CSV table of C-alpha atoms in Angstrom, one decimal:
chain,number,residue,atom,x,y,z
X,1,UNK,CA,126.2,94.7,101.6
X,2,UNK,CA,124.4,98.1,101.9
X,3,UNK,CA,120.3,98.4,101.5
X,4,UNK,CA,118.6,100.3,99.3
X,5,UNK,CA,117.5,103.9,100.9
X,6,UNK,CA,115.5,106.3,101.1
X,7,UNK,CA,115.8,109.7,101.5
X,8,UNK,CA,113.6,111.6,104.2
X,9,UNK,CA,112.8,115.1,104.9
X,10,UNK,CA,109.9,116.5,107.5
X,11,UNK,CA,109.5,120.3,107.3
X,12,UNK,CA,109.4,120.0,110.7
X,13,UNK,CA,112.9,120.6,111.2
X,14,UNK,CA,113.2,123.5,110.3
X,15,UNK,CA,111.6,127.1,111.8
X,16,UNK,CA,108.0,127.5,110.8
X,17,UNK,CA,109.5,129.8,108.8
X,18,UNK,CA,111.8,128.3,106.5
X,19,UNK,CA,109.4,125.2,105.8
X,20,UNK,CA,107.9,126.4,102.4
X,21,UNK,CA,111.4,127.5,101.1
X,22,UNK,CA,112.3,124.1,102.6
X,23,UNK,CA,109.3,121.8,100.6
X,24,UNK,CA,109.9,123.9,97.5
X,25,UNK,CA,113.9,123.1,97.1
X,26,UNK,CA,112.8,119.3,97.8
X,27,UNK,CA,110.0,119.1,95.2
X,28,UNK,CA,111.6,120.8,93.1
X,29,UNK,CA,114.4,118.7,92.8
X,30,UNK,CA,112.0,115.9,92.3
X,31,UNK,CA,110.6,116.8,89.6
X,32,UNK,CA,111.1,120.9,88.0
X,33,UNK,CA,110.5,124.5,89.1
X,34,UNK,CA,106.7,125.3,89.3
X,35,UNK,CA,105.3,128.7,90.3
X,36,UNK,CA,103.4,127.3,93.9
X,37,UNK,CA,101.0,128.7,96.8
X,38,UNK,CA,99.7,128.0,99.5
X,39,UNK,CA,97.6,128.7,102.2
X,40,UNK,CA,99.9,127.6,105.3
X,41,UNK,CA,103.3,128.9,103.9
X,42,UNK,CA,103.8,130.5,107.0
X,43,UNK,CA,103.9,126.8,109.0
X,44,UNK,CA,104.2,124.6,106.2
X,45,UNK,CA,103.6,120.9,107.4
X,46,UNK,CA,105.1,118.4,104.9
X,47,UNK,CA,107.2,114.8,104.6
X,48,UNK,CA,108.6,113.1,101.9
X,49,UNK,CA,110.7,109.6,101.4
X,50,UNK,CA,112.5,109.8,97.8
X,51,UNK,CA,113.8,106.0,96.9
X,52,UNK,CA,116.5,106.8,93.9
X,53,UNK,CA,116.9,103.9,91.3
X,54,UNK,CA,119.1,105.7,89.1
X,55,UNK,CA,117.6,106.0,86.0
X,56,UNK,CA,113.7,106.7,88.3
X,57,UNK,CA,113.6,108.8,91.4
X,58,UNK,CA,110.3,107.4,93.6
X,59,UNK,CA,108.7,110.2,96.2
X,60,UNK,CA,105.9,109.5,98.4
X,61,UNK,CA,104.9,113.0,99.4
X,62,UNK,CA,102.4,114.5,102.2
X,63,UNK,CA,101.4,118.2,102.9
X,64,UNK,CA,99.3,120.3,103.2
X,65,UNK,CA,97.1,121.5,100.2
X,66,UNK,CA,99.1,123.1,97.8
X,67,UNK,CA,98.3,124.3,94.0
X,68,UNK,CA,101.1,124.7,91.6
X,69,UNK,CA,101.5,126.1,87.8
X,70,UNK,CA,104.0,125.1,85.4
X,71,UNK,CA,104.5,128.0,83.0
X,72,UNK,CA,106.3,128.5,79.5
X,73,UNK,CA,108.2,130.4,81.0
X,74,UNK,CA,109.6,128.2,83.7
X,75,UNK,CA,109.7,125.5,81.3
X,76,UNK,CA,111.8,127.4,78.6
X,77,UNK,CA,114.6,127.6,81.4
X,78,UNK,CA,114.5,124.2,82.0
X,79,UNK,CA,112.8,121.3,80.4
X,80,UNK,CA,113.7,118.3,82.6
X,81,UNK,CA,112.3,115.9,79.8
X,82,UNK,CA,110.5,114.2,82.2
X,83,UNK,CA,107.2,112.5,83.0
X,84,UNK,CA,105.8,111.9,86.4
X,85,UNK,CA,102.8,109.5,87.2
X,86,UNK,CA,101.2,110.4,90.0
X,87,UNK,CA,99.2,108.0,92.3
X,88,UNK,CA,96.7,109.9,94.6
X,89,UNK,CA,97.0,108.5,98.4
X,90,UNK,CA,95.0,110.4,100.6
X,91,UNK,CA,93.1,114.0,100.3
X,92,UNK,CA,92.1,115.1,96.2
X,93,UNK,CA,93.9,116.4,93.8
X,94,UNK,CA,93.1,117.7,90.2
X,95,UNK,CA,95.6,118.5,86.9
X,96,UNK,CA,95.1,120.8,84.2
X,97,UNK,CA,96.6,120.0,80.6
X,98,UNK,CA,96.3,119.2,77.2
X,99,UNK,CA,92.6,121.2,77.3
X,100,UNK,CA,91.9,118.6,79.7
X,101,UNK,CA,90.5,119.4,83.4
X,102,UNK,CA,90.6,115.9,85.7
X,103,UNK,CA,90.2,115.5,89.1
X,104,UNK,CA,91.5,112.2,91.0
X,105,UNK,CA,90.5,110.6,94.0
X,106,UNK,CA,92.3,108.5,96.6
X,107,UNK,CA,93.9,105.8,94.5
X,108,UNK,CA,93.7,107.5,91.0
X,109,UNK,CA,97.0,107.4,88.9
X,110,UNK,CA,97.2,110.6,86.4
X,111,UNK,CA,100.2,111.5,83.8
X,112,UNK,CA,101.9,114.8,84.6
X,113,UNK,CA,104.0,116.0,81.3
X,114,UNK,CA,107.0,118.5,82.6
X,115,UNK,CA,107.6,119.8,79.4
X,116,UNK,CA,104.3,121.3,78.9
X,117,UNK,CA,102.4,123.6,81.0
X,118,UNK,CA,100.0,122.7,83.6
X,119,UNK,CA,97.9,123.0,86.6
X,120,UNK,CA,98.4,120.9,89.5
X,121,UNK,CA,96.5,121.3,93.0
X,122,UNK,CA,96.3,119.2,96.0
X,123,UNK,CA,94.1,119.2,98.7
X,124,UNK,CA,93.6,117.9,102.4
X,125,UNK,CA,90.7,117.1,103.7
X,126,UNK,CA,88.3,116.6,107.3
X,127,UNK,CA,89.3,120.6,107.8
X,128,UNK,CA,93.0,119.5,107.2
X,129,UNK,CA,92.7,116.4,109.1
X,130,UNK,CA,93.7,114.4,106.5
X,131,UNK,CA,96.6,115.7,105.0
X,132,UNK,CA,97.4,115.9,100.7
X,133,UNK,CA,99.7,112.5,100.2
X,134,UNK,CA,100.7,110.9,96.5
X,135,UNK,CA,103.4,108.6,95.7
X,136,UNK,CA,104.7,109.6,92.5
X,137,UNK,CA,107.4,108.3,89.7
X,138,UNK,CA,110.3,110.2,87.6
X,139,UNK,CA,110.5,108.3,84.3
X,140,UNK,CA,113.3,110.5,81.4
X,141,UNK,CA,110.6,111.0,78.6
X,142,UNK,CA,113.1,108.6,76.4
X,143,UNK,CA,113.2,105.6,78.1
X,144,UNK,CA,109.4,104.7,78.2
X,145,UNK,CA,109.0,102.2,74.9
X,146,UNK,CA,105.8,104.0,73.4
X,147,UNK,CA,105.9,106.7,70.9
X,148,UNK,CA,105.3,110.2,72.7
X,149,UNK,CA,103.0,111.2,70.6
X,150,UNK,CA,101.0,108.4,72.3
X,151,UNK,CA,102.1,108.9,75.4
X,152,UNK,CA,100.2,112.6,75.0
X,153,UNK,CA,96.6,111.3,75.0
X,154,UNK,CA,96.9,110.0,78.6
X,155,UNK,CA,98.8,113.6,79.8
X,156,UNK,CA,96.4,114.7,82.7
X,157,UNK,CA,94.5,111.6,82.1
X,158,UNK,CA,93.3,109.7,84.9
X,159,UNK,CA,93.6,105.9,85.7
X,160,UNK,CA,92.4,103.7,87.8
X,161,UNK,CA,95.2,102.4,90.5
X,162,UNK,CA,92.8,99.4,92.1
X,163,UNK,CA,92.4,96.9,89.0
X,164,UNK,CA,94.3,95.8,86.1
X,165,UNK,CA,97.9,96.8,85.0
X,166,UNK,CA,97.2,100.1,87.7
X,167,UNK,CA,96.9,97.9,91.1
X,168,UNK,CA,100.2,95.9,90.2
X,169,UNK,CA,102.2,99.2,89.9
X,170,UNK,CA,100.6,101.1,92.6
X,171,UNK,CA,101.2,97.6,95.1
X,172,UNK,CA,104.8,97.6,93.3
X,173,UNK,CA,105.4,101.6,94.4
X,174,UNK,CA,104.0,101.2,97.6
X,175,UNK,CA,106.1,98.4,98.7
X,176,UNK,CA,109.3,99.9,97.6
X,177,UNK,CA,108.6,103.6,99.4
X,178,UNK,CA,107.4,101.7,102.8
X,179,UNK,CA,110.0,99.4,102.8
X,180,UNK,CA,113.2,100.1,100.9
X,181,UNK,CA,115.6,98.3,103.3
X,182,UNK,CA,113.8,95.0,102.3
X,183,UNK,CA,115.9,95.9,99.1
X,184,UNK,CA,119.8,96.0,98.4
X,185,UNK,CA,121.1,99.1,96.6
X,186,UNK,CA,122.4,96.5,94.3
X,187,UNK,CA,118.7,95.7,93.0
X,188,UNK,CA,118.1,99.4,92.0
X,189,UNK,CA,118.7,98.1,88.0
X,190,UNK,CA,116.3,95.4,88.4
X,191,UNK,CA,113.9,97.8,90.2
X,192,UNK,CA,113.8,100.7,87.8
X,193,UNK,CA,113.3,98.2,85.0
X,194,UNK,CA,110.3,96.4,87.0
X,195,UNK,CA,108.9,100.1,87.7
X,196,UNK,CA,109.2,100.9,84.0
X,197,UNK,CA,107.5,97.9,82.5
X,198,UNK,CA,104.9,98.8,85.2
X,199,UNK,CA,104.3,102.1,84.1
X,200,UNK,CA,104.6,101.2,80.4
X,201,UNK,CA,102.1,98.3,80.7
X,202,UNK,CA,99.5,100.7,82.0
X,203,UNK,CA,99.8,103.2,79.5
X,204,UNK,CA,99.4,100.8,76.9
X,205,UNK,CA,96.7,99.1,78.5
X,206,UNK,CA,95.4,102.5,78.5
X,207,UNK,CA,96.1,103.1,75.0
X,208,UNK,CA,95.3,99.7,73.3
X,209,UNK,CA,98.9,99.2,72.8
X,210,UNK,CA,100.1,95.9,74.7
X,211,UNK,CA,101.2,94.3,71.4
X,212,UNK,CA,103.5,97.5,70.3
X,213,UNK,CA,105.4,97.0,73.8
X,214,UNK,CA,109.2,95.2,73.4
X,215,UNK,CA,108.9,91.3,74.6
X,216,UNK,CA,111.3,91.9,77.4
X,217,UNK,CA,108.6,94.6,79.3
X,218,UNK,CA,105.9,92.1,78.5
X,219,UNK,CA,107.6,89.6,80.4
X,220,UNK,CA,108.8,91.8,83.6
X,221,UNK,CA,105.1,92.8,84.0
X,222,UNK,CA,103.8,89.2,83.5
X,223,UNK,CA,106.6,88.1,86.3
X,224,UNK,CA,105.3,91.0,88.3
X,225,UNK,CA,101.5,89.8,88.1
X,226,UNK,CA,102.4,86.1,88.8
X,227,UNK,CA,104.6,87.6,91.8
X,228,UNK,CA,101.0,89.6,93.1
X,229,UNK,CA,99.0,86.4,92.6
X,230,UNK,CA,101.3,83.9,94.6
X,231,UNK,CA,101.5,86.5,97.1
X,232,UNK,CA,97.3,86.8,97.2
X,233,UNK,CA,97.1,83.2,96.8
X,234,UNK,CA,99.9,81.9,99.5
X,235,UNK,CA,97.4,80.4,101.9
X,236,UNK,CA,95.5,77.7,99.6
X,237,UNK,CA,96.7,74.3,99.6
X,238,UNK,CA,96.3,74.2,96.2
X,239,UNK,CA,98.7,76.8,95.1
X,240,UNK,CA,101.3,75.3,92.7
X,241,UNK,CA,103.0,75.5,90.0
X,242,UNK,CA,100.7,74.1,87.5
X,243,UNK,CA,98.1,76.1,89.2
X,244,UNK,CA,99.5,79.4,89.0
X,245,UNK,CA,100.4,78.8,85.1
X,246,UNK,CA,96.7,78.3,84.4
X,247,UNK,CA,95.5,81.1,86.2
X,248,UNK,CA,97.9,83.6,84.0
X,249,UNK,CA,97.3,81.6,80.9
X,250,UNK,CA,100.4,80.6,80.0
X,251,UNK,CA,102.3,77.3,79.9
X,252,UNK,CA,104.2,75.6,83.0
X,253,UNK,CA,107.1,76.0,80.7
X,254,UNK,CA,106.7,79.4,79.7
X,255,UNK,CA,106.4,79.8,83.9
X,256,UNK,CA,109.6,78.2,84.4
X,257,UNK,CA,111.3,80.8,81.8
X,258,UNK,CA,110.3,83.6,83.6
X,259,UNK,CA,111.6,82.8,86.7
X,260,UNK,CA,115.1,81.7,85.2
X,261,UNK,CA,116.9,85.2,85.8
X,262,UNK,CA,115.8,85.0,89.9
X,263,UNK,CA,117.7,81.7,90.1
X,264,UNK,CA,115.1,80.6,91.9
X,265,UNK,CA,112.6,77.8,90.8
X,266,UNK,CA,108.4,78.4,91.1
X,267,UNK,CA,108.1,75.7,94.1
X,268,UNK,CA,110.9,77.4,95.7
X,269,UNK,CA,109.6,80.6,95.4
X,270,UNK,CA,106.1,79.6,97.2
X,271,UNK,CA,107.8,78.0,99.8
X,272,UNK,CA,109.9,80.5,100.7
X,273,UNK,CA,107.4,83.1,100.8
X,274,UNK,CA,104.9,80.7,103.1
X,275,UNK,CA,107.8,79.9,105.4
X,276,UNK,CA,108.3,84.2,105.9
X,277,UNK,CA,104.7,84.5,106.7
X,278,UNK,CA,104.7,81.4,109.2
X,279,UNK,CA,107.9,83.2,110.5
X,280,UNK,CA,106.2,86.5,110.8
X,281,UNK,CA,103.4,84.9,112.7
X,282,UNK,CA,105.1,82.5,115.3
X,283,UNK,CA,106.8,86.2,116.2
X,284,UNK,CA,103.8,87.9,117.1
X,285,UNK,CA,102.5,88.1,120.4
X,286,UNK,CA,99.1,88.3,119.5
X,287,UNK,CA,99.1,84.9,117.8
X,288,UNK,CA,100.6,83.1,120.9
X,289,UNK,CA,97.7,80.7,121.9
X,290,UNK,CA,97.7,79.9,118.0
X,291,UNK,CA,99.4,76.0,117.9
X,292,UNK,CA,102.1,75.8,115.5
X,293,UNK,CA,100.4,73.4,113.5
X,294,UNK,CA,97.5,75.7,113.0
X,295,UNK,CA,100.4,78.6,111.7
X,296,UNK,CA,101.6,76.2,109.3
X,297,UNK,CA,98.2,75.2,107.9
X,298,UNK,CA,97.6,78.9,107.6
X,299,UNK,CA,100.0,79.7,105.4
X,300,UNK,CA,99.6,76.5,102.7
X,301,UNK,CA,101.4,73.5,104.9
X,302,UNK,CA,98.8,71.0,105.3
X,303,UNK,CA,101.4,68.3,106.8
X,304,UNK,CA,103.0,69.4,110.1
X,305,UNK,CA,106.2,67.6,109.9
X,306,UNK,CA,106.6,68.6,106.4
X,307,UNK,CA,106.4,72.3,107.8
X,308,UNK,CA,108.6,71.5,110.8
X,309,UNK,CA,111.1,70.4,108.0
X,310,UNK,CA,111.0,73.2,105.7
X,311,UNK,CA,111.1,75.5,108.6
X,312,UNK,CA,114.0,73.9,110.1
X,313,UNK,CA,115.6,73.6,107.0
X,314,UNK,CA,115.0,77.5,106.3
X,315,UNK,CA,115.8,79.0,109.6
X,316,UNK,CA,117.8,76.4,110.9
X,317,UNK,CA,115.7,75.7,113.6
X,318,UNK,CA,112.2,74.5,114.4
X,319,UNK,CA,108.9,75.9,114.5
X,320,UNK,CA,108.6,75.8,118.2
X,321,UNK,CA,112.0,76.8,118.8
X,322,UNK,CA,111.7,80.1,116.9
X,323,UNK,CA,108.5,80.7,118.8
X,324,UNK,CA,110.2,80.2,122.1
X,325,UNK,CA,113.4,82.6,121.4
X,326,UNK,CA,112.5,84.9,124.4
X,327,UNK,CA,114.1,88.2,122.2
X,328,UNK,CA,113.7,87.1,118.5
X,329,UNK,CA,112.2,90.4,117.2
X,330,UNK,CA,109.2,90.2,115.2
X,331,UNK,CA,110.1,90.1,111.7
X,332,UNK,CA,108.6,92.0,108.4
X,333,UNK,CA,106.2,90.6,106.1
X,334,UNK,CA,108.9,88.3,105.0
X,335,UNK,CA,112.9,87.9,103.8
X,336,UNK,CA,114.3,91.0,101.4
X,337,UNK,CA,112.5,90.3,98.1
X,338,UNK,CA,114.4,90.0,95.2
X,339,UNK,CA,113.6,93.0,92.5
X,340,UNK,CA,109.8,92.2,91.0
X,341,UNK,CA,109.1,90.1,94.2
């Protein structure tokens, strides 16, 4: 079964040269036309990793600074009927719209509307030591569930991408442009419609508007928060069921419901996700003089055969034995998640 993947391109493949012409046909085709510049066209130092999930194209761009206009003219040739949000990663960046000037830091999330014109710039900082980088979203104008004319108050807008509704999606995006072949190309559907409940949750948050969003995007962002808070949470003893239904407010039953179309029960879920981490760890070198026992307790297992069990039962052999596989490679942060995760 194939993985999910991601396209790459590094301007440094081609001449110095042809690297601007090179960024601009890849942007471009990421988003629309715009009318760019640059100070280093002539060496033009870029990379990019664009994760398509059909109906959402995901980019995680870095360059050099950069400022680009999106003119009337440009967009009377072509209106893609697309919006982009934009999470800032590294170096500034500032937007120009909707007689609104905003500048965003690292970790800022603004709206960029392609039908109507704007100002877009990006810059590096340290004297260029730290290059431009943002990790940005297609969405087609009519699949986000809020009315547009809504939508345009948060156009060049900026929001915050470390608390609330922003953190989830900006964890979510990060994840799936770092590590794509975690993902089959068969969980692309699911994806996109995690990404877009994401997106649309923040907006609304945003806007004031949880209650005007469709039940079904409610419950693929609650299932995405509960997925965030097992994963923060997997190393207390405590974590169960019951207790992860109380922290999000909702009933065990209700908890049970949302986990229904994963085929995979809440227990099963934390269990599997400590066993990857107690995996991960008995791989690395560094951890070596840890005992096993001490791995296990790390992760949530407080009883040492239960985790020799599990373990065995999960990887078909034990603890120790894994640890002792003189080539077992160290593996990522754990098993390919299924889409949400």
């Amino acid at each position: 079964m194939s993985v999910l993947r991601a396209e790459i391109m590094d301007t440094a493949v081609v001449p110095p040269a042809d690297r601007w012409p090179f960024f601009l046909d890849m942007s471009f085709r990421a988003s629309a036309p715009m009318a760019m510049s640059s100070d280093h066209v002539s060496d033009f130092r870029a990379t990019s990793r664009l994760v398509d999930l059909g109906g959402l194209q995901l980019v995680r761009f870095r360059y050099q600074s950069l400022t680009g206009q999106r003119t009337p003219r440009l967009i009377r040739q072509a209106d893609p009927e697309l919006y982009q949000v934009a999470l800032t990663v590294s170096g500034a960046s500032a937007i120009s719209a909707q007689r609104r000037d905003t500048t965003m830091s690292r970790s800022d999330f603004t709206l960029v509307d392609w039908g109507r014109p704007h100002r877009l710039e990006h810059r590096s900082l340290h004297g260029g030591q730290e290059l431009a980088a943002s990790l940005t979203v297609g969405i087609p104008r009519t699949l986000l569930p809020l009315h547009p004319d809504r939508v345009d108050r948060l156009a060049a807008a900026r929001m915050s991408g470390t608390e609330g509704p922003g953190a989830l999606l900006a964890m979510h995006l990060h994840h799936i442009t770092r590590y794509p072949e975690q993902f089959q190309a068969t969980d692309a559907p699911r994806l996109a419609d995690v990404t877009l409940s994401l997106v649309a949750t923040l907006f609304a948050h945003h806007l004031d508007a949880e209650h005007d969003l469709p039940p079904d995007i409610r419950q693929l962002a609650t299932l995405a928060q509960v997925h965030a808070f097992i994963d923060r949470h997997l190393s207390d003893p405590a974590l169960t069921p019951q207790a992860v239904a109380e922290a999000h407010h909702i009933s065990l039953r209700t908890l049970h419901r949302l986990f229904e179309p994963d085929q995979e029960t809440v227990a099963a879920s934390i269990r599997r996700r400590r066993l990857a981490r107690c995996r991960r760890d008995l791989a690395d070198p560094l951890l070596r003089h840890h005992p096993v026992h001490r791995i296990g307790r790390r992760w949530g297992f407080t009883d040492p055969a239960h985790f020799s069990r599990a373990f065995r039962a999960a990887y078909g052999m034990s603890p120790q034995a894994y640890r002792a596989l003189p080539s077992a490679p160290r593996p990522p942060d754990g098993p390919p998640e299924p889409p949400g995760r």
